[in-house]
Amino acid sequence: MAKQNVAEQFVDILARAGVKRLYGVVGDSLNPVVDAIRRNSAIDWIHVRHEETAAFAAGAEAQITGSLAACAGSCGPGNLHLINGLYDAHRSMAPVLALASHIPSSEIGLGYFQETHPELLFQECSHYNEMISNPEQMPRLLQTAIQHAIGRGGVSVVSMPGDVASKPAPEKSIEHALVTARPTVRPGDDEIDKLCRMVDEARRVTLFCGSGTAGAHAEVMEFAEKIKSPVGHALRGKEWIQYDNPYDVGMSGLLGYGAAYEATNECDLLVLLGTDFPYNAFLPDDVKIVQVDVRPEHLGRRSKLDLAVWGDVRETLRCLTPRVKPKSDRKFLDRMLKKHANALEGVVKAYTRKVEKHVPIHPEFVASVLDEMADDDAVFTVDTGMNNVWAARYLTPNGKRRVIGSFSHGSMANALPQAIGAQFTDLNRQVVAMSGDGGFSMLMGDFLTLVQHDLPVKVVLFNNSSLGMVELEMLVAGLPSYGTTNNNPDFAAIARAAGAYGVRVEKPKQLQSALKDAFKHKGPALVDVVTDPNALSIPPKISADMVTGFALSASKIVLDGGVGRMLQMARSNLRNVPRP
């Protein structure tokens, strides 16, 4: 049996860790690794057109599966392109292993062609970032990198010169059982006892939930019922906590709606569950706050805490709920449910009158029709900017759907590459990229990746010929919009020229049939919908710092707009409110 080289050993260990694909663009320093993949049936090389796409795709795959995913870039400019997608994966806590191949080891530090220093470049967007400079570091270094990515939730980067990858692997290398799943973390009894006392002593408790409530829906509902608590959520908590939730009071933050702001600011005790919600202007400063999070570095970095609880949400609530005293007073909960329904009633009207005749098409109408027509277990990937607004307001979670975006990093152009990674996890599952024309055109080359791999991703393009969110930021800052207009082609024609299904929609009555035909198409499809760039309504009272950079707001709800089927949910929840 021929002796393995380092590249072959590298690929074998990735496969043993559960990696099914390596996304990237080939290059000379990567050739030994790509050739090892060619000869290994357990792992596939996924050729994309830009390394940034590779990193976004790997991050999306990791978020869908919860398992390690991987990407690679060749030396210098190749691996440098990975950095934006790796930042997004790292901030999304997605376990991703990135291979940054390097120039020949004998030339490092001598200003060689394409020389960069990946061990420095990726330091801020990784838990682990080291270079394999000789074969004897294998496989221990790679195993350590894998366990950092999985155990801490985020990115590990391994740099490796191409000549090292071609060398023979060490004969007596030490391979051990790999960590491929994270444990649950239970708080100590003292913290549970303190939290129990605080909940028992409070008359009005509000739960505010983030992505850390994934897998804890039943526990959150049981706890909310026992203490009669309203339940609000951040954007990343929406898919995990809003569905089948009779205590739902909406979402807080810049894209917020309903009564979530009031519920978090009018309670006696605010319990933050698995959220690193960044907008402290929306959090109260005059009520007691408890935060529960599995990552201790998140505790207290947004607001002053009265109690910090280190533990994952599900295990914490399983310990806490049996100990707290049941509350019978529903007055606060019922008042928040009524406020929530009333707030939604007020904002829906603007987007339910004559939308079927409005040209250019209301993007709210597009999002609501898309929500109705998409599969119950669809995966939506959402571009940053105005598409975040439409997804937050109109996509209806149900416990089976997934919504992925650059919600923590806020990068443009994420939806298409994330859809690639999501689709590879299950070719039979519907994946819909909600793209803006700005984001789509930035990485449009990887639409060809859909065609090349025959991925049945459906791109629904909200085409308003502008960078809409940036225009809004300029507007509220008192600046005329400048540099935000896109002179766009017919994107549907481009899709057809690339060998995909493409259709352009300019009138509302064309939308349903266009989406239906695209969804029926077996391969990749693009629906180019011409939407109204002035669709977002602005409240009459707004200050200059409310929208800038998604960072600050002095208002309860900054953006006003429709909320889709959430109004129906709020009306349904009102049935739980006792009549006087």
Coordinates of C-alpha atoms in Angstrom, one line a residue, residues 91 93 206-214 220 231-238 240-241 251-253 264 270-280 282-284 289-303 305 307 309 311-314 407-408:
R91 CA -20.1 35.6 14.0
M93 CA -21.2 30.5 15.5
T206 CA -40.9 39.3 29.9
L207 CA -38.8 36.7 27.9
F208 CA -36.7 38.0 25.0
C209 CA -35.3 35.2 22.8
G210 CA -32.5 34.9 20.3
S211 CA -31.0 32.1 18.3
G212 CA -29.8 30.4 21.4
T213 CA -33.4 29.2 21.9
A214 CA -32.9 26.8 18.9
V220 CA -39.7 28.3 26.5
V231 CA -42.4 36.4 24.7
G232 CA -40.5 38.7 22.3
H233 CA -37.7 37.9 20.0
A234 CA -34.7 39.3 18.1
L235 CA -34.4 38.7 14.3
R236 CA -32.2 35.6 14.7
G237 CA -34.7 34.2 17.3
K238 CA -37.7 34.5 15.0
W240 CA -37.0 29.3 16.6
I241 CA -39.6 30.9 18.8
M251 CA -39.8 41.5 17.5
S252 CA -37.7 44.3 18.9
G253 CA -34.9 46.2 17.2
T264 CA -39.3 44.5 27.4
L270 CA -36.5 41.0 31.7
V271 CA -35.0 37.5 31.0
L272 CA -32.8 37.4 27.9
L273 CA -32.6 33.9 26.6
G274 CA -29.8 33.0 24.2
T275 CA -29.6 36.4 22.6
D276 CA -26.6 38.7 21.9
F277 CA -29.0 41.4 20.7
P278 CA -26.7 44.3 19.8
Y279 CA -29.0 47.3 19.9
N280 CA -28.9 48.4 23.6
F282 CA -34.0 49.1 22.7
L283 CA -33.2 47.5 26.0
P284 CA -34.4 49.0 29.3
I289 CA -32.3 42.0 33.7
V290 CA -31.2 38.4 33.7
Q291 CA -29.2 36.9 30.8
V292 CA -28.9 33.2 30.0
D293 CA -26.3 32.2 27.4
V294 CA -24.1 29.3 26.6
R295 CA -21.2 31.6 25.7
P296 CA -20.0 33.4 28.9
E297 CA -18.3 36.1 26.9
H298 CA -21.8 37.3 25.7
L299 CA -23.0 37.8 29.3
G300 CA -23.5 41.5 30.2
R301 CA -21.8 43.0 27.1
R302 CA -25.0 44.7 26.0
S303 CA -26.6 45.8 29.2
L305 CA -27.1 42.5 34.4
L307 CA -27.8 38.1 37.2
V309 CA -26.4 32.6 34.0
G311 CA -25.8 27.6 30.4
D312 CA -27.8 26.7 27.3
V313 CA -31.4 27.8 27.3
R314 CA -33.0 24.4 27.1
F407 CA -27.7 38.8 10.5
S408 CA -24.7 39.4 12.8

